[in-house]
Each structure stands twice: as C-alpha cells, then as structure tokens.
GROMACS .gro file of C-alpha atoms in nm:
model
  210
    1MET     CA    1  16.296  -8.139  18.750
    2ARG     CA    2  16.138  -7.833  18.907
    3MET     CA    3  15.783  -7.956  18.839
    4THR     CA    4  15.862  -8.296  18.992
    5ARG     CA    5  15.973  -8.135  19.322
    6ILE     CA    6  15.658  -7.921  19.345
    7ARG     CA    7  15.421  -8.214  19.292
    8LYS     CA    8  15.609  -8.426  19.543
    9ARG     CA    9  15.585  -8.149  19.803
   10ASN     CA   10  15.211  -8.120  19.740
   11ARG     CA   11  15.162  -8.491  19.783
   12ASP     CA   12  15.351  -8.480  20.111
   13ARG     CA   13  15.124  -8.206  20.236
   14SER     CA   14  14.815  -8.406  20.137
   15LYS     CA   15  14.933  -8.711  20.332
   16LEU     CA   16  15.009  -8.494  20.635
   17ALA     CA   17  14.661  -8.342  20.617
   18ARG     CA   18  14.501  -8.688  20.612
   19ARG     CA   19  14.701  -8.798  20.917
   20SER     CA   20  14.644  -8.482  21.124
   21PRO     CA   21  14.310  -8.328  21.225
   22ALA     CA   22  14.214  -8.015  21.039
   23PRO     CA   23  14.303  -7.693  21.226
   24THR     CA   24  14.012  -7.506  21.381
   25ALA     CA   25  14.132  -7.171  21.249
   26PRO     CA   26  14.380  -7.073  20.981
   27THR     CA   27  14.716  -6.956  21.106
   28ALA     CA   28  14.920  -6.684  20.943
   29PRO     CA   29  15.242  -6.807  20.784
   30ALA     CA   30  15.556  -6.716  20.973
   31ALA     CA   31  15.750  -6.426  20.831
   32PRO     CA   32  16.074  -6.534  20.671
   33ALA     CA   33  16.374  -6.471  20.892
   34ARG     CA   34  16.602  -6.195  20.771
   35GLY     CA   35  16.963  -6.224  20.850
   36TRP     CA   36  17.285  -6.083  20.720
   37THR     CA   37  17.493  -6.349  20.552
   38ASP     CA   38  17.811  -6.179  20.676
   39GLY     CA   39  17.683  -6.147  21.037
   40LEU     CA   40  17.672  -5.766  21.034
   41SER     CA   41  17.397  -5.562  21.203
   42ASP     CA   42  17.204  -5.261  21.074
   43VAL     CA   43  17.418  -5.020  21.279
   44SER     CA   44  17.749  -5.168  21.169
   45ILE     CA   45  17.641  -5.154  20.805
   46ALA     CA   46  17.513  -4.795  20.842
   47GLY     CA   47  17.840  -4.682  20.997
   48ASP     CA   48  17.870  -4.409  21.262
   49PRO     CA   49  17.518  -4.346  21.411
   50LEU     CA   50  17.615  -3.985  21.489
   51ALA     CA   51  17.649  -3.921  21.118
   52PHE     CA   52  17.273  -3.956  21.072
   53PRO     CA   53  17.041  -3.685  21.215
   54HIS     CA   54  16.760  -3.928  21.292
   55LEU     CA   55  16.997  -4.137  21.508
   56ALA     CA   56  17.183  -3.853  21.680
   57ARG     CA   57  16.918  -3.702  21.911
   58THR     CA   58  16.940  -3.334  21.989
   59ASP     CA   59  16.630  -3.302  22.209
   60LEU     CA   60  16.771  -3.465  22.524
   61PRO     CA   61  16.708  -3.267  22.847
   62ARG     CA   62  16.990  -3.043  22.965
   63HIS     CA   63  17.089  -2.945  23.315
   64PRO     CA   64  16.971  -2.597  23.420
   65THR     CA   65  17.229  -2.320  23.420
   66THR     CA   66  17.019  -2.008  23.491
   67VAL     CA   67  16.810  -1.882  23.783
   68ALA     CA   68  16.495  -1.945  23.579
   69GLY     CA   69  16.612  -2.297  23.501
   70HIS     CA   70  16.688  -2.371  23.866
   71ALA     CA   71  16.348  -2.235  23.971
   72ARG     CA   72  16.177  -2.452  23.710
   73LEU     CA   73  16.366  -2.760  23.832
   74ILE     CA   74  16.256  -2.694  24.190
   75ARG     CA   75  15.893  -2.661  24.077
   76GLU     CA   76  15.914  -2.989  23.886
   77ILE     CA   77  16.066  -3.175  24.182
   78ALA     CA   78  15.815  -3.025  24.424
   79ALA     CA   79  15.526  -3.130  24.199
   80ASP     CA   80  15.658  -3.489  24.184
   81ARG     CA   81  15.539  -3.583  24.533
   82ALA     CA   82  15.594  -3.954  24.473
   83ARG     CA   83  15.964  -3.880  24.430
   84TRP     CA   84  16.038  -3.701  24.756
   85GLU     CA   85  15.760  -3.792  25.000
   86PRO     CA   86  15.877  -4.152  25.068
   87LEU     CA   87  16.221  -4.014  25.163
   88VAL     CA   88  16.103  -3.776  25.436
   89ARG     CA   89  16.225  -3.849  25.788
   90TYR     CA   90  16.206  -3.649  26.111
   91ASP     CA   91  16.473  -3.611  26.377
   92ALA     CA   92  16.378  -3.473  26.719
   93LEU     CA   93  16.736  -3.355  26.783
   94THR     CA   94  16.816  -3.172  26.460
   95ARG     CA   95  16.682  -3.083  26.120
   96TRP     CA   96  16.680  -3.386  25.890
   97TYR     CA   97  16.809  -3.358  25.534
   98ALA     CA   98  16.887  -3.575  25.231
   99ARG     CA   99  17.036  -3.495  24.892
  100LEU     CA  100  16.781  -3.547  24.614
  101GLU     CA  101  16.979  -3.465  24.303
  102THR     CA  102  17.312  -3.336  24.178
  103GLY     CA  103  17.411  -3.193  23.843
  104PRO     CA  104  17.683  -2.980  23.686
  105GLY     CA  105  17.722  -2.690  23.927
  106TYR     CA  106  17.422  -2.754  24.153
  107GLU     CA  107  17.270  -2.987  24.412
  108VAL     CA  108  16.917  -3.030  24.549
  109TRP     CA  109  16.838  -3.110  24.914
  110LEU     CA  110  16.524  -3.227  25.094
  111LEU     CA  111  16.481  -3.095  25.450
  112SER     CA  112  16.229  -3.167  25.723
  113TRP     CA  113  16.142  -2.940  26.016
  114LEU     CA  114  15.967  -3.041  26.336
  115PRO     CA  115  15.788  -2.765  26.533
  116GLY     CA  116  16.042  -2.522  26.677
  117GLN     CA  117  16.338  -2.638  26.469
  118SER     CA  118  16.545  -2.355  26.320
  119SER     CA  119  16.846  -2.307  26.096
  120GLY     CA  120  16.977  -2.009  26.293
  121PHE     CA  121  17.099  -1.700  26.109
  122HIS     CA  122  17.340  -1.810  25.837
  123ASP     CA  123  17.458  -1.754  25.481
  124HIS     CA  124  17.561  -2.006  25.216
  125GLY     CA  125  17.906  -1.876  25.134
  126GLU     CA  126  17.952  -1.843  24.758
  127SER     CA  127  17.638  -2.042  24.677
  128SER     CA  128  17.313  -1.889  24.561
  129GLY     CA  129  16.993  -2.085  24.533
  130VAL     CA  130  16.620  -2.145  24.533
  131MET     CA  131  16.400  -2.291  24.806
  132THR     CA  132  16.036  -2.390  24.829
  133VAL     CA  133  15.811  -2.538  25.096
  134VAL     CA  134  15.625  -2.852  24.991
  135GLN     CA  135  15.449  -2.933  25.319
  136GLY     CA  136  15.349  -2.721  25.618
  137GLU     CA  137  15.472  -2.365  25.676
  138LEU     CA  138  15.806  -2.204  25.754
  139ILE     CA  139  15.900  -1.854  25.864
  140GLU     CA  140  16.200  -1.686  25.705
  141ARG     CA  141  16.373  -1.399  25.885
  142SER     CA  142  16.627  -1.199  25.686
  143LEU     CA  143  16.887  -0.949  25.801
  144THR     CA  144  17.002  -0.657  25.589
  145ARG     CA  145  17.142  -0.315  25.662
  146ALA     CA  146  16.784  -0.190  25.653
  147GLY     CA  147  16.697  -0.416  25.944
  148GLU     CA  148  16.516  -0.745  25.995
  149GLY     CA  149  16.236  -0.870  25.776
  150ALA     CA  150  16.010  -1.174  25.805
  151ARG     CA  151  15.780  -1.366  25.573
  152THR     CA  152  15.578  -1.686  25.585
  153LEU     CA  153  15.671  -1.953  25.332
  154ARG     CA  154  15.391  -2.184  25.216
  155PRO     CA  155  15.364  -2.453  24.947
  156GLY     CA  156  15.356  -2.304  24.597
  157GLY     CA  157  15.591  -2.011  24.665
  158GLN     CA  158  15.966  -1.988  24.605
  159ARG     CA  159  16.253  -1.792  24.752
  160VAL     CA  160  16.546  -1.705  24.528
  161PHE     CA  161  16.860  -1.582  24.704
  162SER     CA  162  17.207  -1.470  24.601
  163SER     CA  163  17.542  -1.567  24.749
  164GLY     CA  164  17.601  -1.418  25.093
  165TYR     CA  165  17.228  -1.380  25.163
  166LEU     CA  166  17.178  -1.384  25.540
  167HIS     CA  167  16.862  -1.540  25.682
  168GLU     CA  168  16.708  -1.778  25.933
  169VAL     CA  169  16.438  -2.037  25.862
  170VAL     CA  170  16.224  -2.171  26.145
  171ASN     CA  171  15.916  -2.386  26.185
  172GLY     CA  172  15.698  -2.169  26.407
  173THR     CA  173  15.387  -2.387  26.377
  174LEU     CA  174  15.266  -2.697  26.561
  175GLU     CA  175  15.293  -2.920  26.251
  176PRO     CA  176  15.598  -3.065  26.072
  177ALA     CA  177  15.718  -2.898  25.754
  178VAL     CA  178  15.918  -3.012  25.452
  179SER     CA  179  16.118  -2.797  25.209
  180ILE     CA  180  16.335  -2.843  24.900
  181HIS     CA  181  16.650  -2.637  24.843
  182LEU     CA  182  16.876  -2.597  24.539
  183TYR     CA  183  17.227  -2.455  24.579
  184THR     CA  184  17.454  -2.345  24.296
  185PRO     CA  185  17.739  -2.411  24.313
  186GLY     CA  186  17.691  -2.703  24.551
  187LEU     CA  187  17.692  -2.601  24.915
  188THR     CA  188  18.043  -2.613  25.063
  189GLU     CA  189  18.010  -2.370  25.353
  190MET     CA  190  17.739  -2.237  25.583
  191ASN     CA  191  17.844  -1.948  25.804
  192GLN     CA  192  17.645  -1.901  26.126
  193TYR     CA  193  17.581  -1.557  26.278
  194GLY     CA  194  17.446  -1.418  26.601
  195GLY     CA  195  17.093  -1.278  26.607
  196THR     CA  196  17.201  -0.918  26.543
  197ALA     CA  197  17.514  -0.965  26.332
  198VAL     CA  198  17.504  -0.831  25.976
  199PRO     CA  199  17.816  -0.877  25.760
  200GLU     CA  200  17.963  -0.543  25.657
  201GLN     CA  201  17.970  -0.638  25.287
  202HIS     CA  202  17.644  -0.830  25.290
  203PRO     CA  203  17.475  -0.811  24.946
  204GLN     CA  204  17.114  -0.700  24.955
  205ALA     CA  205  17.009  -0.860  24.628
  206GLN     CA  206  16.718  -1.091  24.690
  207ALA     CA  207  16.398  -1.182  24.509
  208GLU     CA  208  16.074  -1.361  24.571
  209ALA     CA  209  15.916  -1.567  24.294
  210HIS     CA  210  15.578  -1.736  24.276
   0.00000   0.00000   0.00000
C-alpha cells in the first residue's frame, strides 16, 4: 500500500509538470511548520524566564546615584545634541526652561539664556547638582564667607555644587546661551538673596570638574 501511494504521487507531479511551464529557477522547499500540539509556547514550556540566567538580563542600565554618575549623565546628555537642541526656546521676558529627564532622586533641566538674562543670587535648598553649558557662554558668580568669586562657563566644562551653594548665573555676552542642569534630589525650592547677602551657615564645599 505504501508503494502504491508513492507512485501515484509521482504520477500526479508528472502531469502537473506537463501542464505548467517549467520554472526558470529552482525554489527552495518551504521549511516545515513547527507547532506545539497542545498550543503552548517556548516560554510557557520553559517555565519562569527569571529562572534562567540567559533570559534574566543583569546588564540593564541603572540610574546614577553618585556625583560621578550624575556628572557622567550630564556629559552624555550634552553630547547628544539631537536630543536637546530641537527643544530649545527663547523667552525675551524670562529665562526659558524645560525638564529633560527624571529618575529616582534626580531631575535634569534644559535652560536657555538671552543676552543679559540672569538667575539672581540663589541657592537650591537641599538639592545638590551638576551643570554644564552646551552653547554660548555664561558667567557664574559665587558668594562665600571669603567673598565673591567669578568664572566663565563654556561648553565642555562642568560645575558640581552641594546643597545650599549660593551663586548667580548670567549671560554677559551678546549671543544666546544654553545650559543643562541636574538636581538631586529634584528641585523643590530656590531661595533668592540680595547681592551682598551670605547665609550664616552657608556651606563652602564646591568643586569644578572638566
């Protein structure tokens, strides 16, 4: 019986070949479809994916939790110009800002500065942070018990500051500027001060990173 079915199938193929034109090029046979007779998938048969090291990934990126991690995040965002540049806006009445990113215990802001725009002397309450200029130049003035200091902030440099750090940032040039700021924890207060006021308990810890 088995031989009879094979010969019949061959004859059927010969008739079909005579009726149809010969193919111009051979075609690869289709791979047989594989399916589970009980309708189960690979994952359901394997069980809990987390029980298998090759399925439970451990190399996923983590949110930064240290000063070095926050500084690295700022550098990465600053280098990704296609991410922040389309978002930049300018406001003739006030500094413009937009939140770029949030994570556990931190937030990242994009700010723009037209010529002459200033933050005024202020601190960030309990938040510390990192800032960098990505376009143009800004001048930072800081107030400590030792007096007033000033520095020019240009693209490529970073400022790292602790909670309670008192400073003013101003665009003293004739061109617009753009900066990126990270605050940790997220900024909830910003205390303004007069030009000569220095808080009695103002911490002096500050650092400049490049």
